[in-house]
């Protein structure tokens, strides 16, 4: 016999016939334990769920009696119910466990296509109907049923996409038709069915599928089909239809992540001599060439051409990915994530980037790809995931991938040796020289023939010509010509191939004073743009050498809102690296660089927005400084402060894999420092928690907290206890959440009074999680009473948010409203900003009974910040709209939203507070009394996140 939950919860005998399991309470107990197979469920929770109206007089013995009877019934199945503090767990194999194992197996993705139907049938054959049928009034079983159904539909979609991509669409059709019957409004299933039917030769039937979907959407939700479904229909109309692979749907948030892209740098001077190239390249991209690689030697102007097209010809959004400091192909995904402003938290950066970009139209300028050519396949994969993204890439050689269009960029045209004066001056190379010189007196000092000869000597390379033009402002054309000729002679004498660019750089460098040369060499330590303060700290001296270097074109000047900044042109830095820099001088520059940028991160505080902004602004140099700190163990405190600031930036920015790579190197760097290792352990534990590796995070968190206790580091001990409280909350262990929050408070009282209000706010939420609302209220009020002594707006903001949440859940919604509205200025400075403020104030209104005001606030958030806010707040806001609409009589919209929110929570593995969970469960209990409303809940579960936000903001 075996216990089956994929359908009615039943014991099945040897021939598959049901065996009596007992009364409803026995069935419910078996189902609850099966839903959490292998995990302990607290006895108190089981009692609450089995006797929801009123517990028996002796709840403990009553539960024990139910468990005893269940053990006896299951004795012949191989399943065991064991007692484990603080409750019970079920051990053994179940149909749901077996199905999940098959569904998560990679066989369907990797096996030969001919084997896919058999693998899919083996998984689907375990199903006998809707999971936990008849028990959906018990919230955990309803949620688990939804999760399993989602897993099944995703499995069918994976298998169907594999079959369609392998050229066997007709085999996929019956599976997809059954899935559509089960979830008629599910977008991806419908897209796959349309694609499969059309690829099988019946385009008319595929069009009928679209029209049926559109009619059903309008009837049941009042919405039009999503852009993805509309795009599939337009694809049908264009014909002919093939069986090309279909990209897998990404786990969605209620609203896509905002794109805080790195902008393409604005040109500081006009482009000269490339007008035809600009038009040709713009037409290539406009005609649908999605991967165009500009190839050519260094200094030929590839980047300038790409920038011109992006900033002057492209009419939409652009992003810039700078690979100049990236040398390892495995670091390319992180550079793309920074350029696109997208968090890459999983092992599959292509999926993360694809989900973040979605169907946005975007031009991507990717600079300096030649040093990471093996990563070309990654770029192709990103473009395949993002159908409306085009990439213009600069590289000294082609990428060599399918779909690439190479656009060779040659030197500027130079005049012939016997050209007439007017023809010389009209040539592209001479025109660039004259434009960059600008000074009429300089122009007059040279003859057209001299200018023509100079441009030929420089091989028409724009960078070399610009350097010569800069020199011409201080010397006559004759002197520039003679100096370059001598530099050429030295290049040729060194047995190297004559190079106009190297000759121009060499002669410019030799014209500098010793101090100017030293400043230029020291400046090569910078990885990005740097300001005057950084220049003084690393290079010393005053601003005179920098002015001279800018005038000669050896440094670039950038004017920003924050003031003047400098950068070293990449090719000039590369020339100096070849031999002009002394090893001791290089080390001195790197140590000074570390101390300057590490000094900007001194004594880093948790949730310090100003610090995170400094890291973001100077990220390339912050990263370079951290590398210097690892390579030169001269200043442990500065390196550790810098590492901590970088960790917080990576954590808040979702660059979790990047953080782990650097933490590995830092652990080695500080292997002899227990204090540093304990702090870094807390950092690692936080990253692992966000990656879902909870057991590892727990182990390292416990070890780090013990180490911090031994070395008496109260600041980081508070942070470590906060990590362990969050991990306990992830496990659903409310008592442990309270225990670790109390440890936070105790540590803060003894050694870090500045963080006591923050710790009390966390403890208030912990008591609320444990449903001890009286204590939650008391601690929240204590936290608020201490805010007057807190200097940090960020800490004040976090404390207000936590205290307000606890007060709402304790029934003090009016006071929570007052707390939130009186701290608006502080909330603006928090990392979560106004997102958390608006959503929390809406829930506070809901708690006071002001459902109309709450709905208005939830909708205002979704119409404004909901398009750019954090997805967790978007889900909270949609949940709030569902509850307020149902409470206000908007049954249809509320029921659809309720079903959609439940699906999002299941798919994303997100939890809400017990209080919000209870509001959702109460709303569901009210809705399911009406059969029509139950159908609406099921329809809402098939809507995408974008559709839910649109529905939530519609007027009833």
Short mmCIF file of C-alpha atoms in Angstrom, two decimals, residues 508-879:
data_model
loop_
_atom_site.label_atom_id
_atom_site.label_comp_id
_atom_site.label_asym_id
_atom_site.label_seq_id
_atom_site.Cartn_x
_atom_site.Cartn_y
_atom_site.Cartn_z
CA UNK A 508 53.93 62.87 -26.59
CA UNK A 509 55.25 61.08 -23.50
CA UNK A 510 58.82 62.22 -24.17
CA UNK A 511 57.70 65.83 -24.31
CA UNK A 512 56.57 65.67 -20.66
CA UNK A 513 58.56 66.85 -17.66
CA UNK A 514 59.71 64.15 -15.17
CA UNK A 515 56.92 65.13 -12.76
CA UNK A 516 54.28 64.99 -15.48
CA UNK A 517 55.53 61.56 -16.54
CA UNK A 518 55.36 60.32 -12.96
CA UNK A 519 51.80 61.59 -12.52
CA UNK A 520 50.73 59.92 -15.78
CA UNK A 521 52.32 56.62 -14.76
CA UNK A 522 50.72 56.74 -11.31
CA UNK A 523 47.35 57.58 -12.91
CA UNK A 524 47.41 54.24 -14.72
CA UNK A 525 46.42 52.58 -11.43
CA UNK A 526 42.88 53.92 -11.81
CA UNK A 527 40.39 51.52 -13.37
CA UNK A 528 37.77 54.12 -14.24
CA UNK A 529 37.10 57.83 -13.98
CA UNK A 530 38.63 59.55 -10.92
CA UNK A 531 38.16 62.93 -9.31
CA UNK A 532 40.68 65.52 -8.14
CA UNK A 533 40.68 64.17 -4.56
CA UNK A 534 41.59 60.69 -5.77
CA UNK A 535 44.23 62.17 -8.07
CA UNK A 536 45.88 64.05 -5.19
CA UNK A 537 45.71 61.03 -2.87
CA UNK A 538 47.33 58.64 -5.34
CA UNK A 539 49.57 60.84 -7.47
CA UNK A 540 50.34 63.75 -5.13
CA UNK A 541 51.14 67.25 -6.29
CA UNK A 542 48.77 69.94 -7.47
CA UNK A 543 46.55 70.16 -10.51
CA UNK A 544 49.17 71.58 -12.95
CA UNK A 545 50.41 68.22 -14.28
CA UNK A 546 46.84 67.11 -14.90
CA UNK A 547 46.02 70.25 -16.87
CA UNK A 548 49.07 69.64 -19.05
CA UNK A 549 48.24 65.95 -19.57
CA UNK A 550 44.68 66.82 -20.57
CA UNK A 551 45.91 69.46 -22.99
CA UNK A 552 48.19 66.90 -24.66
CA UNK A 553 45.41 64.31 -24.93
CA UNK A 554 47.16 61.87 -22.56
CA UNK A 555 44.34 62.20 -20.01
CA UNK A 556 40.68 62.61 -20.74
CA UNK A 557 38.61 65.24 -18.97
CA UNK A 558 34.99 64.52 -18.04
CA UNK A 559 32.59 67.12 -16.68
CA UNK A 560 29.96 65.62 -14.37
CA UNK A 561 27.41 66.99 -11.91
CA UNK A 562 29.83 66.14 -9.10
CA UNK A 563 32.72 68.06 -10.70
CA UNK A 564 35.67 67.40 -12.98
CA UNK A 565 36.87 63.83 -13.43
CA UNK A 566 39.75 62.28 -15.34
CA UNK A 567 40.52 58.97 -17.05
CA UNK A 568 43.52 57.43 -18.77
CA UNK A 569 42.81 56.33 -22.37
CA UNK A 570 43.11 52.57 -22.49
CA UNK A 571 45.73 52.44 -25.24
CA UNK A 572 47.95 54.97 -23.49
CA UNK A 573 47.74 52.95 -20.29
CA UNK A 574 48.64 49.82 -22.24
CA UNK A 575 51.71 51.57 -23.75
CA UNK A 576 52.94 52.66 -20.33
CA UNK A 577 52.40 49.16 -18.94
CA UNK A 578 54.77 47.76 -21.58
CA UNK A 579 57.84 49.20 -19.97
CA UNK A 580 57.51 52.75 -18.72
CA UNK A 581 56.33 51.75 -15.21
CA UNK A 582 58.70 50.68 -12.45
CA UNK A 583 57.61 47.77 -10.21
CA UNK A 584 58.20 49.70 -6.95
CA UNK A 585 56.36 52.71 -8.31
CA UNK A 586 53.47 50.48 -9.37
CA UNK A 587 53.24 48.96 -5.88
CA UNK A 588 53.30 52.40 -4.26
CA UNK A 589 50.48 53.53 -6.56
CA UNK A 590 48.38 50.46 -5.78
CA UNK A 591 48.81 50.88 -2.01
CA UNK A 592 47.91 54.59 -2.22
CA UNK A 593 44.92 53.65 -4.39
CA UNK A 594 43.78 51.08 -1.79
CA UNK A 595 44.09 53.56 1.07
CA UNK A 596 42.15 56.25 -0.74
CA UNK A 597 39.20 54.10 -1.82
CA UNK A 598 39.28 52.06 1.38
CA UNK A 599 39.20 55.34 3.28
CA UNK A 600 35.91 56.19 1.58
CA UNK A 601 34.48 53.05 3.23
CA UNK A 602 35.92 53.48 6.71
CA UNK A 603 33.80 52.04 9.53
CA UNK A 604 30.99 50.85 7.22
CA UNK A 605 27.52 50.87 8.79
CA UNK A 606 24.71 48.48 7.93
CA UNK A 607 22.10 50.00 5.59
CA UNK A 608 24.19 53.12 4.83
CA UNK A 609 22.78 54.55 1.61
CA UNK A 610 25.53 57.17 1.30
CA UNK A 611 28.19 54.46 1.48
CA UNK A 612 26.40 52.33 -1.13
CA UNK A 613 26.17 55.37 -3.40
CA UNK A 614 29.94 55.95 -3.08
CA UNK A 615 30.63 52.32 -3.97
CA UNK A 616 28.29 52.50 -6.97
CA UNK A 617 29.82 55.76 -8.19
CA UNK A 618 33.38 54.45 -8.02
CA UNK A 619 32.75 50.74 -8.55
CA UNK A 620 35.60 49.95 -11.02
CA UNK A 621 38.14 51.56 -8.70
CA UNK A 622 36.56 50.14 -5.55
CA UNK A 623 36.95 46.69 -7.08
CA UNK A 624 40.52 47.41 -8.19
CA UNK A 625 41.34 48.69 -4.70
CA UNK A 626 39.98 45.50 -3.16
CA UNK A 627 42.20 43.52 -5.51
CA UNK A 628 45.17 45.64 -4.37
CA UNK A 629 44.25 44.97 -0.74
CA UNK A 630 44.32 41.23 -1.36
CA UNK A 631 47.61 41.37 -3.27
CA UNK A 632 49.40 43.73 -0.83
CA UNK A 633 48.78 42.73 2.82
CA UNK A 634 49.85 46.12 4.16
CA UNK A 635 46.64 47.51 5.69
CA UNK A 636 44.26 44.91 7.13
CA UNK A 637 41.76 47.37 8.61
CA UNK A 638 41.33 49.34 5.39
CA UNK A 639 41.00 46.20 3.27
CA UNK A 640 38.41 44.72 5.64
CA UNK A 641 36.35 47.92 5.70
CA UNK A 642 36.44 48.06 1.90
CA UNK A 643 35.48 44.37 1.66
CA UNK A 644 32.53 44.95 3.99
CA UNK A 645 31.29 47.90 1.93
CA UNK A 646 31.60 45.88 -1.27
CA UNK A 647 29.72 42.97 0.33
CA UNK A 648 26.82 45.24 1.26
CA UNK A 649 26.76 46.68 -2.26
CA UNK A 650 26.75 43.19 -3.79
CA UNK A 651 24.05 42.01 -1.38
CA UNK A 652 21.69 44.92 -2.03
CA UNK A 653 22.43 44.81 -5.75
CA UNK A 654 21.79 41.07 -6.01
CA UNK A 655 25.32 40.31 -7.30
CA UNK A 656 25.52 37.26 -5.07
CA UNK A 657 27.81 35.04 -7.15
CA UNK A 658 30.26 37.90 -7.53
CA UNK A 659 30.25 38.34 -3.76
CA UNK A 660 31.01 34.66 -3.13
CA UNK A 661 33.96 34.69 -5.53
CA UNK A 662 35.53 37.62 -3.73
CA UNK A 663 34.74 36.23 -0.28
CA UNK A 664 36.72 33.10 -1.21
CA UNK A 665 39.76 35.29 -1.95
CA UNK A 666 39.25 37.36 1.19
CA UNK A 667 39.05 34.26 3.39
CA UNK A 668 42.47 33.28 2.07
CA UNK A 669 43.81 36.82 2.58
CA UNK A 670 42.64 36.90 6.24
CA UNK A 671 43.18 33.23 7.05
CA UNK A 672 45.29 34.16 10.11
CA UNK A 673 42.77 36.70 11.50
CA UNK A 674 39.86 35.12 13.47
CA UNK A 675 38.21 38.53 13.88
CA UNK A 676 38.18 39.19 10.13
CA UNK A 677 37.06 35.65 9.32
CA UNK A 678 34.13 35.95 11.74
CA UNK A 679 32.95 39.16 10.10
CA UNK A 680 33.42 37.71 6.62
CA UNK A 681 31.50 34.62 7.77
CA UNK A 682 28.44 36.75 8.51
CA UNK A 683 28.78 38.25 5.03
CA UNK A 684 29.03 34.79 3.46
CA UNK A 685 26.07 33.51 5.50
CA UNK A 686 23.88 36.37 4.26
CA UNK A 687 24.83 35.70 0.65
CA UNK A 688 24.18 31.96 1.00
CA UNK A 689 20.78 32.66 2.57
CA UNK A 690 19.77 34.80 -0.40
CA UNK A 691 20.93 32.00 -2.70
CA UNK A 692 18.63 29.59 -0.89
CA UNK A 693 21.50 27.54 0.60
CA UNK A 694 19.98 27.73 4.06
CA UNK A 695 21.79 24.84 5.73
CA UNK A 696 25.20 26.22 4.73
CA UNK A 697 24.15 29.70 5.80
CA UNK A 698 22.98 28.39 9.18
CA UNK A 699 26.23 26.51 9.81
CA UNK A 700 28.51 29.39 8.93
CA UNK A 701 26.25 31.90 10.70
CA UNK A 702 26.35 29.92 13.97
CA UNK A 703 30.13 29.57 13.74
CA UNK A 704 30.63 33.27 12.99
CA UNK A 705 28.38 34.42 15.83
CA UNK A 706 30.33 32.23 18.25
CA UNK A 707 33.58 33.73 16.95
CA UNK A 708 32.23 37.28 17.29
CA UNK A 709 31.23 36.55 20.88
CA UNK A 710 34.75 35.35 21.69
CA UNK A 711 36.43 38.43 20.23
CA UNK A 712 33.77 40.77 21.67
CA UNK A 713 32.72 42.51 18.44
CA UNK A 714 29.23 43.76 19.38
CA UNK A 715 28.58 45.65 16.11
CA UNK A 716 28.96 42.56 13.98
CA UNK A 717 27.43 40.31 16.62
CA UNK A 718 24.19 42.26 16.24
CA UNK A 719 24.36 41.71 12.47
CA UNK A 720 25.13 38.02 12.97
CA UNK A 721 22.13 37.56 15.25
CA UNK A 722 20.00 39.35 12.67
CA UNK A 723 21.15 36.78 10.08
CA UNK A 724 20.28 33.85 12.34
CA UNK A 725 16.87 35.36 13.13
CA UNK A 726 16.16 35.66 9.40
CA UNK A 727 17.23 32.04 8.85
CA UNK A 728 14.94 30.92 11.65
CA UNK A 729 12.11 32.83 10.00
CA UNK A 730 12.90 31.05 6.72
CA UNK A 731 12.48 27.73 8.55
CA UNK A 732 9.23 28.86 10.13
CA UNK A 733 10.76 28.46 13.60
CA UNK A 734 9.06 31.39 15.35
CA UNK A 735 10.58 30.59 18.74
CA UNK A 736 14.11 30.75 17.28
CA UNK A 737 13.28 34.03 15.54
CA UNK A 738 12.39 35.48 18.93
CA UNK A 739 15.49 33.96 20.58
CA UNK A 740 17.91 35.48 18.10
CA UNK A 741 16.11 38.83 18.06
CA UNK A 742 16.38 38.89 21.86
CA UNK A 743 20.11 38.19 21.50
CA UNK A 744 20.31 41.20 19.16
CA UNK A 745 18.67 43.38 21.79
CA UNK A 746 20.89 42.09 24.58
CA UNK A 747 24.05 42.71 22.54
CA UNK A 748 22.94 46.18 21.47
CA UNK A 749 22.10 47.20 25.04
CA UNK A 750 25.52 46.08 26.24
CA UNK A 751 27.77 47.38 23.50
CA UNK A 752 26.06 49.09 20.56
CA UNK A 753 23.34 51.40 21.90
CA UNK A 754 23.17 53.08 18.48
CA UNK A 755 21.58 49.89 17.10
CA UNK A 756 19.22 49.23 20.02
CA UNK A 757 16.13 50.74 18.34
CA UNK A 758 16.86 48.65 15.21
CA UNK A 759 17.19 45.51 17.34
CA UNK A 760 13.98 46.26 19.23
CA UNK A 761 12.16 46.80 15.94
CA UNK A 762 13.36 43.38 14.78
CA UNK A 763 12.24 41.83 18.08
CA UNK A 764 8.80 43.41 17.73
CA UNK A 765 8.38 41.77 14.32
CA UNK A 766 9.69 38.48 15.78
CA UNK A 767 7.02 38.52 18.50
CA UNK A 768 4.43 39.30 15.83
CA UNK A 769 5.68 36.33 13.77
CA UNK A 770 5.19 34.18 16.87
CA UNK A 771 1.66 35.66 17.15
CA UNK A 772 2.51 37.21 20.54
CA UNK A 773 0.93 40.52 19.65
CA UNK A 774 0.89 41.96 23.15
CA UNK A 775 4.67 41.72 23.44
CA UNK A 776 5.08 42.87 19.85
CA UNK A 777 3.22 46.07 20.67
CA UNK A 778 5.15 46.68 23.87
CA UNK A 779 8.56 46.22 22.23
CA UNK A 780 7.56 48.32 19.21
CA UNK A 781 6.65 51.22 21.48
CA UNK A 782 9.98 50.88 23.31
CA UNK A 783 11.84 51.01 19.98
CA UNK A 784 9.96 54.13 18.90
CA UNK A 785 10.67 55.86 22.20
CA UNK A 786 14.41 55.64 21.51
CA UNK A 787 14.33 57.14 18.02
CA UNK A 788 15.07 60.67 19.21
CA UNK A 789 18.62 59.62 20.10
CA UNK A 790 19.34 57.96 16.74
CA UNK A 791 21.37 60.06 14.31
CA UNK A 792 21.12 57.78 11.28
CA UNK A 793 18.00 58.35 9.13
CA UNK A 794 18.46 54.87 7.71
CA UNK A 795 18.29 53.20 11.13
CA UNK A 796 15.34 55.39 12.12
CA UNK A 797 13.56 54.41 8.91
CA UNK A 798 14.10 50.68 9.42
CA UNK A 799 12.93 50.89 13.00
CA UNK A 800 9.75 52.76 12.04
CA UNK A 801 8.91 50.21 9.33
CA UNK A 802 9.34 47.23 11.67
CA UNK A 803 7.53 48.90 14.56
CA UNK A 804 4.64 49.91 12.29
CA UNK A 805 4.30 46.34 10.99
CA UNK A 806 4.18 45.00 14.53
CA UNK A 807 1.62 47.62 15.58
CA UNK A 808 -0.61 46.87 12.58
CA UNK A 809 -0.60 43.19 13.40
CA UNK A 810 -1.26 43.95 17.06
CA UNK A 811 -4.42 45.83 16.12
CA UNK A 812 -2.95 49.32 16.51
CA UNK A 813 -3.36 50.41 12.90
CA UNK A 814 -4.09 54.04 13.84
CA UNK A 815 -0.84 54.36 15.77
CA UNK A 816 1.05 52.64 12.95
CA UNK A 817 -0.30 55.26 10.55
CA UNK A 818 0.96 58.01 12.81
CA UNK A 819 4.40 56.36 13.10
CA UNK A 820 4.76 56.06 9.35
CA UNK A 821 3.49 59.50 8.37
CA UNK A 822 5.60 61.28 10.99
CA UNK A 823 8.77 59.62 9.66
CA UNK A 824 8.36 60.24 5.96
CA UNK A 825 11.67 62.10 5.63
CA UNK A 826 13.58 59.20 7.21
CA UNK A 827 11.79 56.66 5.06
CA UNK A 828 12.89 58.45 1.90
CA UNK A 829 16.48 57.64 2.83
CA UNK A 830 16.04 53.92 3.47
CA UNK A 831 17.27 51.31 0.97
CA UNK A 832 13.66 50.24 0.40
CA UNK A 833 12.66 53.90 0.18
CA UNK A 834 9.05 54.77 -0.34
CA UNK A 835 8.16 51.26 -1.52
CA UNK A 836 7.93 49.88 2.01
CA UNK A 837 6.42 53.13 3.27
CA UNK A 838 3.52 53.19 0.83
CA UNK A 839 2.68 49.51 1.20
CA UNK A 840 2.93 49.58 5.00
CA UNK A 841 0.76 52.66 5.28
CA UNK A 842 -1.86 50.98 3.08
CA UNK A 843 -1.92 47.92 5.36
CA UNK A 844 -2.21 50.26 8.35
CA UNK A 845 -5.28 51.83 6.75
CA UNK A 846 -6.68 48.35 6.13
CA UNK A 847 -6.14 47.47 9.79
CA UNK A 848 -8.17 50.53 10.87
CA UNK A 849 -11.08 49.42 8.69
CA UNK A 850 -10.51 52.12 6.09
CA UNK A 851 -10.70 49.73 3.14
CA UNK A 852 -11.40 52.46 0.59
CA UNK A 853 -8.37 54.45 1.71
CA UNK A 854 -6.22 51.31 1.78
CA UNK A 855 -7.25 50.36 -1.74
CA UNK A 856 -6.47 53.85 -2.96
CA UNK A 857 -3.00 53.68 -1.35
CA UNK A 858 -2.22 50.21 -2.71
CA UNK A 859 -3.28 51.29 -6.20
CA UNK A 860 -1.33 54.54 -5.99
CA UNK A 861 1.79 52.53 -5.17
CA UNK A 862 1.23 50.12 -8.06
CA UNK A 863 0.56 52.95 -10.52
CA UNK A 864 3.71 54.77 -9.44
CA UNK A 865 6.51 52.88 -7.72
CA UNK A 866 4.94 49.54 -8.66
CA UNK A 867 6.54 49.85 -12.07
CA UNK A 868 10.00 50.25 -10.58
CA UNK A 869 9.76 49.02 -6.99
CA UNK A 870 11.03 45.85 -5.37
CA UNK A 871 8.93 42.85 -6.34
CA UNK A 872 8.22 41.80 -2.74
CA UNK A 873 6.36 45.06 -2.19
CA UNK A 874 4.51 44.64 -5.47
CA UNK A 875 3.21 41.26 -4.32
CA UNK A 876 2.22 42.71 -0.93
CA UNK A 877 0.35 45.51 -2.69
CA UNK A 878 -1.53 43.16 -5.03
CA UNK A 879 -2.44 41.03 -2.00
#
